[in-house]
Amino acid sequence: MDVLLQGNYDPEQPTTLIIDNSSGKKPASIAELKKVFTARVVTDAAVTARYPNADIIVVLGNNAKPDPTKTSTSQVTPSPTNK
């Protein structure tokens, strides 16, 4: 999958949405994204009009925020060759 654009949506979006602009032509991709993001699939004419070339739009909701108790806080020290 190629990311064509990223931007901001509604900061109060509670759940992740997958907007299917493909008219059902990408069922395997939609199914995989639905599984990965635990999201629901919708159509949205307003969003489709803004991004007509996108087959699929993923809107990350607040449920996609990382759990700080499960996020590693370790830091990586760069090697001397990576200056």
N, C-alpha and C. Protein backbone atom coordinates (compact mmCIF):
# COMPACT_ATOMS: atom_id res chain seq x y z
N MET A 1 0.85 -1.18 0.00
CA MET A 1 0.00 0.00 0.00
C MET A 1 0.89 1.23 0.00
N ASP A 2 0.46 2.22 -0.70
CA ASP A 2 1.18 3.48 -0.76
C ASP A 2 0.40 4.54 0.01
N VAL A 3 1.11 5.30 0.81
CA VAL A 3 0.50 6.43 1.51
C VAL A 3 0.61 7.62 0.58
N LEU A 4 -0.53 8.12 0.15
CA LEU A 4 -0.54 9.25 -0.78
C LEU A 4 -0.55 10.59 -0.07
N LEU A 5 -1.14 10.61 1.10
CA LEU A 5 -1.31 11.86 1.81
C LEU A 5 -1.60 11.56 3.27
N GLN A 6 -1.12 12.40 4.12
CA GLN A 6 -1.55 12.29 5.51
C GLN A 6 -1.90 13.67 6.01
N GLY A 7 -2.86 13.71 6.91
CA GLY A 7 -3.33 14.99 7.40
C GLY A 7 -4.13 14.79 8.66
N ASN A 8 -4.78 15.83 9.09
CA ASN A 8 -5.56 15.79 10.32
C ASN A 8 -7.04 15.66 10.01
N TYR A 9 -7.72 14.93 10.87
CA TYR A 9 -9.16 14.74 10.77
C TYR A 9 -9.74 15.34 12.04
N ASP A 10 -10.83 14.88 12.49
CA ASP A 10 -11.45 15.36 13.72
C ASP A 10 -10.65 14.86 14.93
N PRO A 11 -10.10 15.75 15.75
CA PRO A 11 -9.31 15.29 16.90
C PRO A 11 -10.14 14.52 17.93
N GLU A 12 -11.45 14.61 17.84
CA GLU A 12 -12.33 13.90 18.76
C GLU A 12 -12.90 12.63 18.14
N GLN A 13 -12.32 12.15 17.04
CA GLN A 13 -12.79 10.92 16.38
C GLN A 13 -12.57 9.76 17.35
N PRO A 14 -13.63 9.15 17.87
CA PRO A 14 -13.48 8.12 18.90
C PRO A 14 -12.90 6.80 18.39
N THR A 15 -13.29 6.39 17.20
CA THR A 15 -12.85 5.08 16.71
C THR A 15 -12.25 5.21 15.32
N THR A 16 -11.42 4.26 14.97
CA THR A 16 -10.79 4.26 13.67
C THR A 16 -11.80 3.86 12.60
N LEU A 17 -11.74 4.57 11.47
CA LEU A 17 -12.64 4.30 10.35
C LEU A 17 -11.83 3.95 9.12
N ILE A 18 -12.36 3.08 8.32
CA ILE A 18 -11.81 2.79 7.01
C ILE A 18 -12.87 3.23 6.02
N ILE A 19 -12.51 4.20 5.19
CA ILE A 19 -13.45 4.71 4.20
C ILE A 19 -13.11 4.04 2.87
N ASP A 20 -14.06 3.30 2.36
CA ASP A 20 -13.87 2.53 1.14
C ASP A 20 -14.29 3.36 -0.07
N ASN A 21 -13.30 3.89 -0.78
CA ASN A 21 -13.55 4.64 -2.01
C ASN A 21 -13.44 3.76 -3.24
N SER A 22 -13.15 2.48 -3.04
CA SER A 22 -12.89 1.59 -4.18
C SER A 22 -14.16 0.96 -4.75
N SER A 23 -15.29 1.27 -4.19
CA SER A 23 -16.56 0.66 -4.61
C SER A 23 -16.51 -0.86 -4.51
N GLY A 24 -15.84 -1.35 -3.47
CA GLY A 24 -15.78 -2.79 -3.23
C GLY A 24 -14.74 -3.52 -4.06
N LYS A 25 -13.85 -2.81 -4.75
CA LYS A 25 -12.86 -3.44 -5.62
C LYS A 25 -11.60 -3.89 -4.89
N LYS A 26 -11.48 -3.60 -3.60
CA LYS A 26 -10.29 -3.94 -2.82
C LYS A 26 -10.68 -4.73 -1.56
N PRO A 27 -11.41 -5.83 -1.70
CA PRO A 27 -11.91 -6.52 -0.51
C PRO A 27 -10.82 -7.09 0.38
N ALA A 28 -9.73 -7.59 -0.19
CA ALA A 28 -8.66 -8.16 0.63
C ALA A 28 -7.96 -7.07 1.43
N SER A 29 -7.71 -5.94 0.80
CA SER A 29 -7.06 -4.83 1.50
C SER A 29 -7.95 -4.29 2.61
N ILE A 30 -9.23 -4.13 2.31
CA ILE A 30 -10.19 -3.65 3.31
C ILE A 30 -10.24 -4.62 4.49
N ALA A 31 -10.30 -5.91 4.22
CA ALA A 31 -10.37 -6.90 5.29
C ALA A 31 -9.12 -6.87 6.17
N GLU A 32 -7.96 -6.73 5.55
CA GLU A 32 -6.72 -6.68 6.32
C GLU A 32 -6.65 -5.42 7.18
N LEU A 33 -7.00 -4.28 6.61
CA LEU A 33 -7.00 -3.04 7.39
C LEU A 33 -8.01 -3.10 8.53
N LYS A 34 -9.15 -3.67 8.25
CA LYS A 34 -10.18 -3.81 9.29
C LYS A 34 -9.66 -4.64 10.45
N LYS A 35 -8.93 -5.69 10.13
CA LYS A 35 -8.38 -6.56 11.17
C LYS A 35 -7.25 -5.85 11.94
N VAL A 36 -6.35 -5.21 11.22
CA VAL A 36 -5.20 -4.56 11.86
C VAL A 36 -5.63 -3.43 12.77
N PHE A 37 -6.59 -2.62 12.32
CA PHE A 37 -6.99 -1.44 13.08
C PHE A 37 -8.24 -1.65 13.92
N THR A 38 -8.84 -2.83 13.89
CA THR A 38 -10.10 -3.07 14.59
C THR A 38 -11.06 -1.91 14.30
N ALA A 39 -11.30 -1.71 13.03
CA ALA A 39 -12.06 -0.55 12.58
C ALA A 39 -13.32 -0.98 11.85
N ARG A 40 -14.21 -0.03 11.70
CA ARG A 40 -15.39 -0.31 10.90
C ARG A 40 -15.22 0.35 9.54
N VAL A 41 -15.85 -0.25 8.54
CA VAL A 41 -15.76 0.22 7.17
C VAL A 41 -17.00 1.05 6.86
N VAL A 42 -16.78 2.23 6.31
CA VAL A 42 -17.88 3.13 5.98
C VAL A 42 -17.63 3.75 4.61
N THR A 43 -18.64 4.41 4.09
CA THR A 43 -18.46 5.28 2.94
C THR A 43 -18.79 6.69 3.41
N ASP A 44 -18.13 7.66 2.83
CA ASP A 44 -18.34 9.04 3.23
C ASP A 44 -18.16 9.92 2.00
N ALA A 45 -19.25 10.40 1.45
CA ALA A 45 -19.20 11.17 0.21
C ALA A 45 -18.35 12.43 0.34
N ALA A 46 -18.39 13.08 1.49
CA ALA A 46 -17.62 14.32 1.68
C ALA A 46 -16.12 14.04 1.66
N VAL A 47 -15.71 12.98 2.32
CA VAL A 47 -14.28 12.63 2.34
C VAL A 47 -13.86 12.12 0.97
N THR A 48 -14.70 11.33 0.33
CA THR A 48 -14.40 10.83 -1.01
C THR A 48 -14.20 11.98 -1.98
N ALA A 49 -15.02 13.03 -1.86
CA ALA A 49 -14.90 14.19 -2.74
C ALA A 49 -13.57 14.91 -2.53
N ARG A 50 -13.09 14.91 -1.30
CA ARG A 50 -11.81 15.58 -1.00
C ARG A 50 -10.62 14.78 -1.49
N TYR A 51 -10.75 13.46 -1.52
CA TYR A 51 -9.64 12.58 -1.90
C TYR A 51 -10.12 11.58 -2.95
N PRO A 52 -10.47 12.06 -4.14
CA PRO A 52 -11.08 11.17 -5.13
C PRO A 52 -10.13 10.11 -5.70
N ASN A 53 -8.83 10.30 -5.58
CA ASN A 53 -7.88 9.34 -6.13
C ASN A 53 -7.49 8.24 -5.15
N ALA A 54 -7.95 8.34 -3.92
CA ALA A 54 -7.62 7.33 -2.91
C ALA A 54 -8.63 6.20 -2.96
N ASP A 55 -8.14 4.97 -3.03
CA ASP A 55 -9.03 3.81 -2.99
C ASP A 55 -9.56 3.59 -1.58
N ILE A 56 -8.69 3.81 -0.61
CA ILE A 56 -9.03 3.55 0.79
C ILE A 56 -8.46 4.68 1.63
N ILE A 57 -9.23 5.17 2.57
CA ILE A 57 -8.78 6.19 3.51
C ILE A 57 -8.91 5.61 4.91
N VAL A 58 -7.84 5.69 5.68
CA VAL A 58 -7.87 5.22 7.07
C VAL A 58 -7.84 6.46 7.96
N VAL A 59 -8.86 6.61 8.78
CA VAL A 59 -8.95 7.70 9.74
C VAL A 59 -8.69 7.09 11.12
N LEU A 60 -7.53 7.42 11.69
CA LEU A 60 -7.20 6.87 13.00
C LEU A 60 -7.99 7.60 14.07
N GLY A 61 -8.68 6.85 14.89
CA GLY A 61 -9.46 7.41 15.98
C GLY A 61 -8.67 7.40 17.27
N ASN A 62 -9.30 7.90 18.32
CA ASN A 62 -8.65 7.93 19.63
C ASN A 62 -8.33 6.53 20.14
N ASN A 63 -9.05 5.52 19.64
CA ASN A 63 -8.76 4.16 20.07
C ASN A 63 -7.44 3.65 19.48
N ALA A 64 -6.84 4.39 18.55
CA ALA A 64 -5.58 3.99 17.94
C ALA A 64 -4.37 4.57 18.67
N LYS A 65 -4.61 5.36 19.69
CA LYS A 65 -3.50 5.94 20.44
C LYS A 65 -2.74 4.83 21.15
N PRO A 66 -1.41 4.93 21.19
CA PRO A 66 -0.64 3.90 21.87
C PRO A 66 -0.90 3.92 23.37
N ASP A 67 -0.85 2.75 23.96
CA ASP A 67 -1.01 2.60 25.40
C ASP A 67 0.35 2.90 26.03
N PRO A 68 0.48 3.99 26.80
CA PRO A 68 1.79 4.35 27.36
C PRO A 68 2.36 3.28 28.29
N THR A 69 1.51 2.43 28.84
CA THR A 69 2.03 1.38 29.72
C THR A 69 2.63 0.24 28.92
N LYS A 70 2.38 0.20 27.62
CA LYS A 70 2.91 -0.87 26.78
C LYS A 70 3.95 -0.36 25.79
N THR A 71 4.26 0.93 25.83
CA THR A 71 5.21 1.52 24.90
C THR A 71 6.59 1.51 25.52
N SER A 72 7.56 1.08 24.74
CA SER A 72 8.93 1.07 25.21
C SER A 72 9.45 2.50 25.31
N THR A 73 10.13 2.81 26.40
CA THR A 73 10.71 4.13 26.56
C THR A 73 12.23 4.08 26.45
N SER A 74 12.76 2.96 26.00
CA SER A 74 14.22 2.85 25.86
C SER A 74 14.70 3.75 24.74
N GLN A 75 15.89 4.24 24.88
CA GLN A 75 16.48 5.10 23.87
C GLN A 75 17.59 4.37 23.16
N VAL A 76 17.75 4.68 21.91
CA VAL A 76 18.81 4.08 21.12
C VAL A 76 19.95 5.07 21.03
N THR A 77 21.15 4.60 21.37
CA THR A 77 22.33 5.44 21.26
C THR A 77 22.93 5.26 19.88
N PRO A 78 23.10 6.34 19.13
CA PRO A 78 23.65 6.19 17.77
C PRO A 78 25.09 5.70 17.81
N SER A 79 25.43 4.90 16.85
CA SER A 79 26.81 4.42 16.77
C SER A 79 27.69 5.54 16.22
N PRO A 80 29.00 5.50 16.50
CA PRO A 80 29.89 6.56 16.04
C PRO A 80 29.90 6.72 14.51
N THR A 81 29.54 5.68 13.77
CA THR A 81 29.55 5.77 12.31
C THR A 81 28.32 6.47 11.77
N ASN A 82 27.32 6.69 12.60
CA ASN A 82 26.08 7.34 12.16
C ASN A 82 26.00 8.81 12.56
N LYS A 83 27.08 9.53 12.40
CA LYS A 83 27.10 10.95 12.80
C LYS A 83 26.37 11.80 11.81
